[in-house]
Tab-separated table of C-alpha atoms and ligand atoms in Angstrom:
chain	number	residue	atom	x	y	z
A	17	MET	CA	-0.466	-0.248	0.292
A	18	SER	CA	1.232	3.721	-0.649
A	19	ALA	CA	2.693	5.417	1.746
A	20	ASP	CA	1.352	9.252	0.497
A	21	PRO	CA	-0.813	10.423	2.568
A	22	VAL	CA	-3.913	11.802	0.336
A	23	ARG	CA	-6.062	14.335	2.184
A	24	VAL	CA	-10.158	14.452	1.040
A	25	SER	CA	-11.704	17.836	2.171
A	26	VAL	CA	-15.241	18.286	4.123
A	27	ALA	CA	-17.431	21.665	3.232
A	28	GLY	CA	-18.793	23.016	5.880
A	29	THR	CA	-19.341	25.586	8.208
A	30	THR	CA	-15.970	24.002	10.015
A	31	PRO	CA	-14.441	22.471	7.431
A	32	TYR	CA	-12.092	19.462	7.845
A	33	ASP	CA	-10.041	17.136	6.436
A	34	VAL	CA	-9.836	13.097	6.279
A	35	VAL	CA	-6.346	12.445	5.781
A	36	ILE	CA	-5.840	8.623	4.569
A	37	GLY	CA	-2.206	6.996	4.684
A	38	ARG	CA	-0.439	5.277	6.925
A	39	HIS	CA	1.636	6.706	9.823
A	40	LEU	CA	-0.188	9.157	10.431
A	41	LEU	CA	0.009	10.328	14.568
A	42	PRO	CA	2.307	13.633	13.586
A	43	GLU	CA	-1.204	14.997	11.895
A	44	LEU	CA	-3.115	13.730	15.420
A	45	SER	CA	-0.456	16.613	17.199
A	46	GLU	CA	-1.700	18.991	14.769
A	47	LEU	CA	-5.426	18.627	15.503
A	48	LEU	CA	-4.763	18.646	18.679
A	49	LEU	CA	-2.738	22.068	19.036
A	50	GLY	CA	-4.192	24.145	22.545
A	51	ALA	CA	-5.927	21.446	23.829
A	52	ASP	CA	-4.516	20.538	27.487
A	53	ARG	CA	-6.466	17.768	28.367
A	54	VAL	CA	-6.634	14.863	25.330
A	55	ALA	CA	-9.576	11.887	25.983
A	56	VAL	CA	-8.963	9.340	24.298
A	57	LEU	CA	-11.451	6.851	23.931
A	58	TYR	CA	-10.830	2.948	22.785
A	59	SER	CA	-12.013	-0.300	23.334
A	60	ALA	CA	-9.341	-2.775	25.065
A	61	VAL	CA	-8.623	-4.827	21.497
A	62	LEU	CA	-7.083	-1.671	20.326
A	63	GLY	CA	-4.771	-1.068	22.799
A	64	GLU	CA	-1.339	-0.731	21.294
A	65	ARG	CA	-2.315	1.509	19.136
A	66	ALA	CA	-4.319	3.187	21.953
A	67	GLU	CA	-0.301	3.207	23.927
A	68	ALA	CA	1.202	5.329	20.441
A	69	VAL	CA	-1.807	7.167	20.443
A	70	LEU	CA	-1.272	8.018	24.042
A	71	ALA	CA	2.693	8.452	23.931
A	72	VAL	CA	2.118	11.031	21.092
A	73	LEU	CA	-0.080	13.318	23.502
A	74	GLY	CA	1.989	12.759	26.998
A	75	ASN	CA	1.173	13.716	29.579
A	76	ARG	CA	-1.932	15.675	28.464
A	77	GLY	CA	-3.261	12.221	27.327
A	78	TYR	CA	-6.190	10.139	29.278
A	79	PRO	CA	-7.086	6.809	28.273
A	80	VAL	CA	-10.618	5.952	28.748
A	81	VAL	CA	-11.382	2.451	27.999
A	82	VAL	CA	-14.590	1.354	26.617
A	83	PRO	CA	-16.637	-1.793	25.666
A	84	ASP	CA	-15.877	-2.786	22.283
A	85	GLY	CA	-18.718	-2.656	19.060
A	86	GLU	CA	-22.543	-1.717	19.860
A	87	ALA	CA	-21.965	-1.862	23.577
A	88	ALA	CA	-19.942	0.920	23.838
A	89	LYS	CA	-22.871	3.265	22.983
A	90	THR	CA	-25.006	3.701	25.867
A	91	VAL	CA	-26.065	5.814	27.869
A	92	ALA	CA	-24.305	4.344	31.411
A	93	VAL	CA	-21.045	4.078	28.884
A	94	ALA	CA	-21.490	7.797	27.899
A	95	ALA	CA	-22.387	8.884	31.433
A	96	ARG	CA	-18.750	7.097	32.801
A	97	CYS	CA	-17.082	9.381	30.424
A	98	TRP	CA	-18.986	12.356	31.249
A	99	ASP	CA	-17.658	11.822	34.767
A	100	LEU	CA	-13.942	11.307	33.451
A	101	LEU	CA	-14.606	14.336	32.001
A	102	ALA	CA	-15.441	15.960	35.094
A	103	ARG	CA	-13.203	14.648	37.183
A	104	THR	CA	-10.498	15.650	35.089
A	105	GLY	CA	-11.694	19.211	34.239
A	106	PHE	CA	-11.895	19.295	30.774
A	107	THR	CA	-12.585	22.624	29.206
A	108	ARG	CA	-13.841	23.238	26.386
A	109	ASN	CA	-10.714	23.949	24.722
A	110	ASP	CA	-9.848	20.405	25.529
A	111	ALA	CA	-10.516	17.572	23.025
A	112	ILE	CA	-11.411	13.766	22.365
A	113	VAL	CA	-10.150	11.479	20.922
A	114	GLY	CA	-11.860	8.630	19.253
A	115	LEU	CA	-9.722	5.472	18.199
A	116	GLY	CA	-12.146	2.395	16.509
A	117	GLY	CA	-14.779	1.007	14.622
A	118	GLY	CA	-17.841	3.108	14.074
A	119	ALA	CA	-19.739	2.179	17.294
A	120	VAL	CA	-16.646	3.912	18.867
A	121	THR	CA	-16.252	6.727	16.997
A	122	ASP	CA	-20.038	7.454	17.579
A	123	LEU	CA	-20.196	7.167	21.046
A	124	ALA	CA	-17.411	9.624	21.336
A	125	GLY	CA	-18.518	12.077	18.836
A	126	TRP	CA	-21.395	12.281	20.905
A	127	VAL	CA	-19.285	12.262	24.228
A	128	ALA	CA	-17.738	15.564	22.036
A	129	ALA	CA	-20.815	16.911	20.972
A	130	SER	CA	-22.542	17.083	24.760
A	131	TRP	CA	-19.649	18.192	27.034
A	132	LEU	CA	-19.807	21.606	27.907
A	133	ARG	CA	-22.648	21.804	24.696
A	134	GLY	CA	-19.625	20.994	22.187
A	135	VAL	CA	-15.581	20.272	22.619
A	136	ARG	CA	-13.479	19.363	19.846
A	137	ILE	CA	-12.810	15.582	18.470
A	138	VAL	CA	-10.899	13.924	16.242
A	139	HIS	CA	-11.468	10.617	14.877
A	140	LEU	CA	-9.314	7.711	14.465
A	141	PRO	CA	-11.613	5.195	12.550
A	142	THR	CA	-9.681	1.992	12.929
A	143	THR	CA	-12.291	-0.539	10.621
A	144	MET	CA	-13.257	-0.283	6.413
A	145	LEU	CA	-17.067	0.886	8.041
A	146	GLY	CA	-15.415	3.286	10.156
A	147	MET	CA	-13.398	4.786	7.568
A	148	VAL	CA	-15.366	4.982	4.648
A	149	ASP	CA	-18.553	5.925	6.495
A	150	ALA	CA	-18.481	5.895	10.636
A	151	ALA	CA	-16.335	8.657	10.771
A	152	ILE	CA	-17.375	10.949	8.613
A	153	GLY	CA	-19.841	13.619	8.408
A	154	GLY	CA	-20.622	14.261	12.025
A	155	LYS	CA	-23.445	12.434	12.608
A	156	THR	CA	-22.841	11.106	16.569
A	157	GLY	CA	-25.077	9.169	18.791
A	158	ILE	CA	-25.610	6.398	21.342
A	159	ASN	CA	-28.743	3.511	21.197
A	160	LEU	CA	-31.545	3.446	23.751
A	161	ASP	CA	-33.624	0.392	24.338
A	162	SER	CA	-36.449	1.227	21.925
A	163	GLY	CA	-33.773	2.011	18.770
A	164	LYS	CA	-30.512	2.830	17.617
A	165	ASN	CA	-28.671	6.239	17.423
A	166	LEU	CA	-31.672	7.731	19.063
A	167	VAL	CA	-29.824	10.165	20.933
A	168	GLY	CA	-26.934	12.196	19.211
A	169	ALA	CA	-26.021	15.078	17.758
A	170	PHE	CA	-24.428	16.546	14.286
A	171	HIS	CA	-21.147	17.593	15.712
A	172	PRO	CA	-18.519	17.702	12.414
A	173	PRO	CA	-15.148	16.481	13.111
A	174	ALA	CA	-12.072	18.484	13.679
A	175	GLY	CA	-10.066	15.817	11.535
A	176	VAL	CA	-10.382	12.626	10.612
A	177	LEU	CA	-7.017	9.977	10.556
A	178	CYS	CA	-7.657	7.045	8.666
A	179	ASP	CA	-3.987	4.862	9.169
A	180	LEU	CA	-4.854	2.474	6.699
A	181	ASP	CA	-2.376	-0.173	8.609
A	182	ALA	CA	-5.127	-0.264	11.017
A	183	LEU	CA	-7.575	-2.354	8.363
A	184	ARG	CA	-4.332	-4.874	8.271
A	185	THR	CA	-5.327	-6.751	12.255
A	186	LEU	CA	-8.987	-6.015	10.904
A	187	PRO	CA	-10.820	-9.991	11.137
A	188	ALA	CA	-11.162	-10.646	7.485
A	189	ARG	CA	-15.282	-10.533	7.036
A	190	ASP	CA	-15.303	-7.543	8.583
A	191	TYR	CA	-13.647	-5.847	6.057
A	192	VAL	CA	-15.294	-7.427	3.510
A	193	ALA	CA	-18.608	-6.466	5.985
A	194	GLY	CA	-17.213	-2.326	5.181
A	195	LEU	CA	-17.099	-2.736	1.664
A	196	ALA	CA	-20.774	-3.236	1.161
A	197	GLU	CA	-20.729	0.888	2.377
A	198	VAL	CA	-17.985	0.898	-0.481
A	199	VAL	CA	-20.254	-0.518	-3.063
A	200	LYS	CA	-23.226	1.300	-1.850
A	201	CYS	CA	-20.982	4.630	-2.960
A	202	GLY	CA	-20.155	2.813	-6.270
A	203	PHE	CA	-23.541	2.964	-7.152
A	204	ILE	CA	-25.104	5.728	-5.806
A	205	ALA	CA	-21.750	8.386	-7.108
A	206	ASP	CA	-18.803	6.196	-8.801
A	207	PRO	CA	-19.111	4.108	-11.254
A	208	VAL	CA	-15.525	3.732	-11.266
A	209	ILE	CA	-15.261	2.141	-7.763
A	210	LEU	CA	-17.657	-0.553	-9.597
A	211	ASP	CA	-15.217	-0.982	-12.115
A	212	LEU	CA	-12.423	-1.487	-9.924
A	213	ILE	CA	-14.076	-3.656	-8.409
A	214	GLU	CA	-15.639	-6.143	-10.977
A	215	ASP	CA	-11.854	-6.060	-12.205
A	216	ASP	CA	-10.616	-7.994	-9.540
A	217	PRO	CA	-13.283	-8.886	-6.821
A	218	ALA	CA	-10.707	-11.291	-4.925
A	219	ALA	CA	-8.376	-8.361	-4.375
A	220	ALA	CA	-10.895	-6.206	-3.548
A	221	ALA	CA	-12.172	-8.482	-0.828
A	222	THR	CA	-8.647	-8.099	0.988
A	223	VAL	CA	-6.321	-6.056	2.889
A	224	GLY	CA	-4.185	-4.432	-0.208
A	225	GLU	CA	-3.376	-2.502	-3.108
A	226	LEU	CA	-6.964	-2.004	-3.761
A	227	THR	CA	-7.080	-0.588	-0.675
A	228	PRO	CA	-5.801	3.500	-0.933
A	229	GLU	CA	-8.472	4.181	-3.751
A	230	LEU	CA	-11.027	2.189	-2.649
A	231	VAL	CA	-11.332	3.994	0.979
A	232	ARG	CA	-10.398	7.489	-1.311
A	233	ARG	CA	-13.185	7.190	-3.640
A	234	SER	CA	-15.522	6.257	-1.031
A	235	VAL	CA	-14.510	9.295	1.439
A	236	GLN	CA	-14.615	11.636	-1.651
A	237	VAL	CA	-18.442	10.119	-2.467
A	238	LYS	CA	-19.431	10.779	1.935
A	239	ALA	CA	-17.495	14.221	1.777
A	240	ASP	CA	-19.330	15.495	-1.733
A	241	VAL	CA	-22.780	14.721	-0.067
A	242	VAL	CA	-22.249	15.720	3.824
A	243	GLY	CA	-20.042	18.864	3.260
A	244	ALA	CA	-23.391	20.270	0.857
A	245	ASP	CA	-25.732	18.911	3.176
A	246	LEU	CA	-24.957	18.063	6.628
A	247	ARG	CA	-28.295	17.778	8.358
A	248	GLU	CA	-29.821	15.617	5.354
A	249	SER	CA	-31.962	17.933	4.640
A	250	GLY	CA	-32.331	16.820	0.682
A	251	LEU	CA	-29.126	15.255	-0.651
A	252	ARG	CA	-27.742	13.142	2.735
A	253	GLU	CA	-30.401	10.886	2.399
A	254	ILE	CA	-28.797	8.895	-0.688
A	255	LEU	CA	-26.624	7.825	2.266
A	256	ASN	CA	-29.562	5.391	3.153
A	257	TYR	CA	-29.213	3.892	-0.424
A	258	GLY	CA	-30.221	-0.086	0.918
A	259	HIS	CA	-30.599	0.984	4.356
A	260	THR	CA	-33.933	1.269	5.188
A	261	LEU	CA	-34.593	-2.668	4.732
A	262	GLY	CA	-30.978	-2.660	6.229
A	263	HIS	CA	-31.905	-1.401	9.104
A	264	ALA	CA	-35.148	-4.303	9.401
A	265	VAL	CA	-32.591	-6.911	8.334
A	266	GLU	CA	-30.302	-5.784	11.504
A	267	ARG	CA	-33.008	-5.557	13.776
A	268	ALA	CA	-34.540	-8.796	12.740
A	269	GLU	CA	-31.084	-10.584	13.831
A	270	SER	CA	-30.698	-8.434	16.793
A	271	TYR	CA	-28.335	-6.934	15.843
A	272	ARG	CA	-25.789	-9.755	15.469
A	273	TRP	CA	-25.938	-9.436	12.067
A	274	ARG	CA	-22.651	-7.098	10.803
A	275	HIS	CA	-23.753	-3.835	9.718
A	276	GLY	CA	-22.186	-4.420	5.948
A	277	ASP	CA	-23.824	-7.646	5.351
A	278	ALA	CA	-27.693	-6.350	5.841
A	279	VAL	CA	-26.862	-3.670	3.921
A	280	ALA	CA	-25.688	-5.821	1.115
A	281	VAL	CA	-29.140	-7.253	0.598
A	282	GLY	CA	-30.394	-3.822	1.494
A	283	LEU	CA	-28.693	-2.449	-1.729
A	284	ILE	CA	-30.166	-5.457	-3.653
A	285	PHE	CA	-33.253	-4.563	-2.203
A	286	ALA	CA	-33.651	-1.420	-3.371
A	287	ALA	CA	-32.597	-2.185	-6.608
A	288	GLU	CA	-35.128	-4.490	-6.725
A	289	LEU	CA	-37.668	-2.130	-5.606
A	290	SER	CA	-35.716	0.283	-8.153
A	291	ARG	CA	-36.580	-2.473	-10.867
A	292	LEU	CA	-40.036	-2.510	-10.337
A	293	ALA	CA	-40.959	0.830	-10.220
A	294	GLY	CA	-39.931	0.906	-13.786
A	295	ARG	CA	-36.567	2.913	-12.876
A	296	LEU	CA	-33.671	0.777	-13.022
A	297	SER	CA	-32.886	-1.512	-15.760
A	298	ALA	CA	-32.604	-5.416	-15.085
A	299	ASP	CA	-28.971	-5.057	-15.947
A	300	VAL	CA	-27.410	-2.795	-13.355
A	301	VAL	CA	-30.007	-4.934	-10.771
A	302	GLN	CA	-27.979	-7.867	-11.540
A	303	ARG	CA	-24.477	-5.922	-11.115
A	304	HIS	CA	-25.442	-5.208	-7.885
A	305	ARG	CA	-25.999	-8.822	-6.904
A	306	ASP	CA	-22.963	-10.048	-8.884
A	307	LEU	CA	-20.487	-6.945	-7.408
A	308	LEU	CA	-21.816	-8.319	-4.138
A	309	PHE	CA	-21.805	-11.987	-4.594
A	310	GLY	CA	-18.336	-11.863	-6.014
A	311	LEU	CA	-17.031	-10.029	-2.067
A	312	GLY	CA	-18.231	-12.524	-0.884
A	313	LEU	CA	-21.692	-10.413	0.942
A	314	PRO	CA	-24.802	-11.889	1.334
A	315	VAL	CA	-27.387	-11.788	-1.964
A	316	ALA	CA	-30.419	-13.751	-0.261
A	317	TYR	CA	-32.495	-13.166	3.102
A	318	ASP	CA	-35.576	-15.540	4.055
A	319	HIS	CA	-34.486	-15.405	7.828
A	320	ALA	CA	-37.745	-13.076	8.747
A	321	PRO	CA	-41.059	-12.935	7.155
A	322	TRP	CA	-41.552	-9.842	5.327
A	323	GLU	CA	-44.764	-8.679	7.869
A	324	MET	CA	-41.687	-8.384	10.317
A	325	LEU	CA	-39.304	-6.307	8.484
A	326	ARG	CA	-41.625	-4.356	7.105
A	327	SER	CA	-43.385	-3.759	10.975
A	328	PHE	CA	-39.745	-2.255	11.419
A	329	MET	CA	-39.411	-0.670	8.296
A	330	ARG	CA	-42.609	2.045	10.028
A	331	VAL	CA	-40.158	3.166	12.446
A	332	ASP	CA	-36.959	3.719	10.606
A	333	LYS	CA	-35.991	6.929	11.669
A	334	LYS	CA	-35.684	7.542	7.952
A	335	SER	CA	-39.386	7.164	7.046
A	336	ARG	CA	-41.307	10.099	7.560
A	337	GLY	CA	-44.571	9.992	9.397
A	338	ASP	CA	-46.197	7.275	8.333
A	339	ARG	CA	-45.010	7.174	4.662
A	340	LEU	CA	-42.497	4.801	3.779
A	341	ARG	CA	-40.061	6.635	1.335
A	342	PHE	CA	-37.179	4.360	-0.195
A	343	VAL	CA	-33.911	5.715	-1.842
A	344	VAL	CA	-34.289	4.550	-5.291
A	345	LEU	CA	-31.809	4.228	-8.671
A	346	ASP	CA	-32.839	5.800	-11.865
A	347	ASP	CA	-29.437	4.142	-13.523
A	348	VAL	CA	-25.642	3.778	-11.837
A	349	ALA	CA	-24.534	7.362	-9.950
A	350	ARG	CA	-28.739	8.443	-10.365
A	351	PRO	CA	-29.793	8.029	-7.169
A	352	SER	CA	-33.738	9.108	-6.521
A	353	THR	CA	-36.847	8.923	-4.237
A	354	LEU	CA	-39.210	6.710	-4.094
A	355	ASP	CA	-42.200	7.522	-1.940
A	356	ASN	CA	-45.061	5.328	-0.405
A	357	PRO	CA	-44.160	3.162	-3.024
A	358	ASP	CA	-47.477	0.570	-3.332
A	359	GLU	CA	-47.330	-2.707	-0.720
A	360	GLN	CA	-47.408	-5.127	-3.348
A	361	LEU	CA	-43.992	-3.675	-4.814
A	362	LEU	CA	-42.573	-3.611	-1.356
A	363	ALA	CA	-43.743	-7.423	-0.822
A	364	ALA	CA	-42.231	-8.483	-4.612
A	365	ALA	CA	-39.227	-6.972	-4.195
A	366	TYR	CA	-38.444	-8.607	-0.972
A	367	ALA	CA	-39.724	-12.448	-2.300
A	368	THR	CA	-36.199	-12.066	-5.059
A	369	LEU	CA	-33.958	-11.582	-2.001
A	370	GLU	CA	-35.363	-15.453	-1.123
A	371	GLY	CA	-33.035	-17.737	-1.778
A	372	ALA	CA	-31.480	-16.211	-4.521
B	411	LIG	N1	-24.391	6.709	7.068
B	411	LIG	C1	-24.955	7.660	6.780
B	411	LIG	C2	-24.850	9.334	6.618
B	411	LIG	O1	-23.862	9.389	7.071
B	411	LIG	O2	-25.764	9.793	6.342
């Protein structure tokens, strides 16, 4: 993998850079200039990486070990972090670093957004999903028993440092699951991503030569979207392509499925729905199936009855009122929306997932 860092700028009222490369800790020092205290939130599995970060911070650094994965995104864990900030006298001038996957950066972002009504946050994502999606765009939050991400805020980071070396220790299945978001970026905005994966699916499915370009292109897609629409009042909605059914599948699987696996199934559902609504050609739908299958992602789903998934979609926070709204495609890189689709169309799209 190339050692030259690449910078992708995210526009907005507080613009920032996403830096993609290796050995990025000198950049961290710059992003934290002026902070007297820096809390580094990470899960125990990343102890070695956290030590390297804390070594850069010296006596400004405060380690905060949080649970791994979604277990980090609770009110209790956030409260424990706030207590630590209170005990150590964190001021508005101080900063928080989120080191880990999407769950840890979501938590760290929310702690930063809520502490003293907002302090600086820098994200160091260590997973593919974190690098191309969760750490960019300022969405932060925690889960409640009644649903995921129900409490949170838009709080853009001061910077995001994607150290590609972190992906080398990521379990292969987690890397592949993160690629579902990469494929999504390809279909909604950057067809070159699709070409790169189709040229060599096996290479794309492993950390290697293709990784920097896939990350860079996906980050660029996300940066362009959230730079234009931070608060999801319009364009940002396209990032939800494949997620409406995907979130319902995650819930049906009691959140034991990886997010990316559920999104893969959701992408096929959204493509089929687009086709059945007369928007998208069968060829492009097949392209979804071939690409996702080629990467080793799930392309079939029949574990839950349609009625269950349909009822879960009703409470998806992205639906407006009782009406369902889907991101669909008119063609590759031409996302659009479909409001309140016919129930038969939805059921028919789901039926195509059965044992595909
Ligand atoms: N993950 C979708 C978004 O950031 O809007």
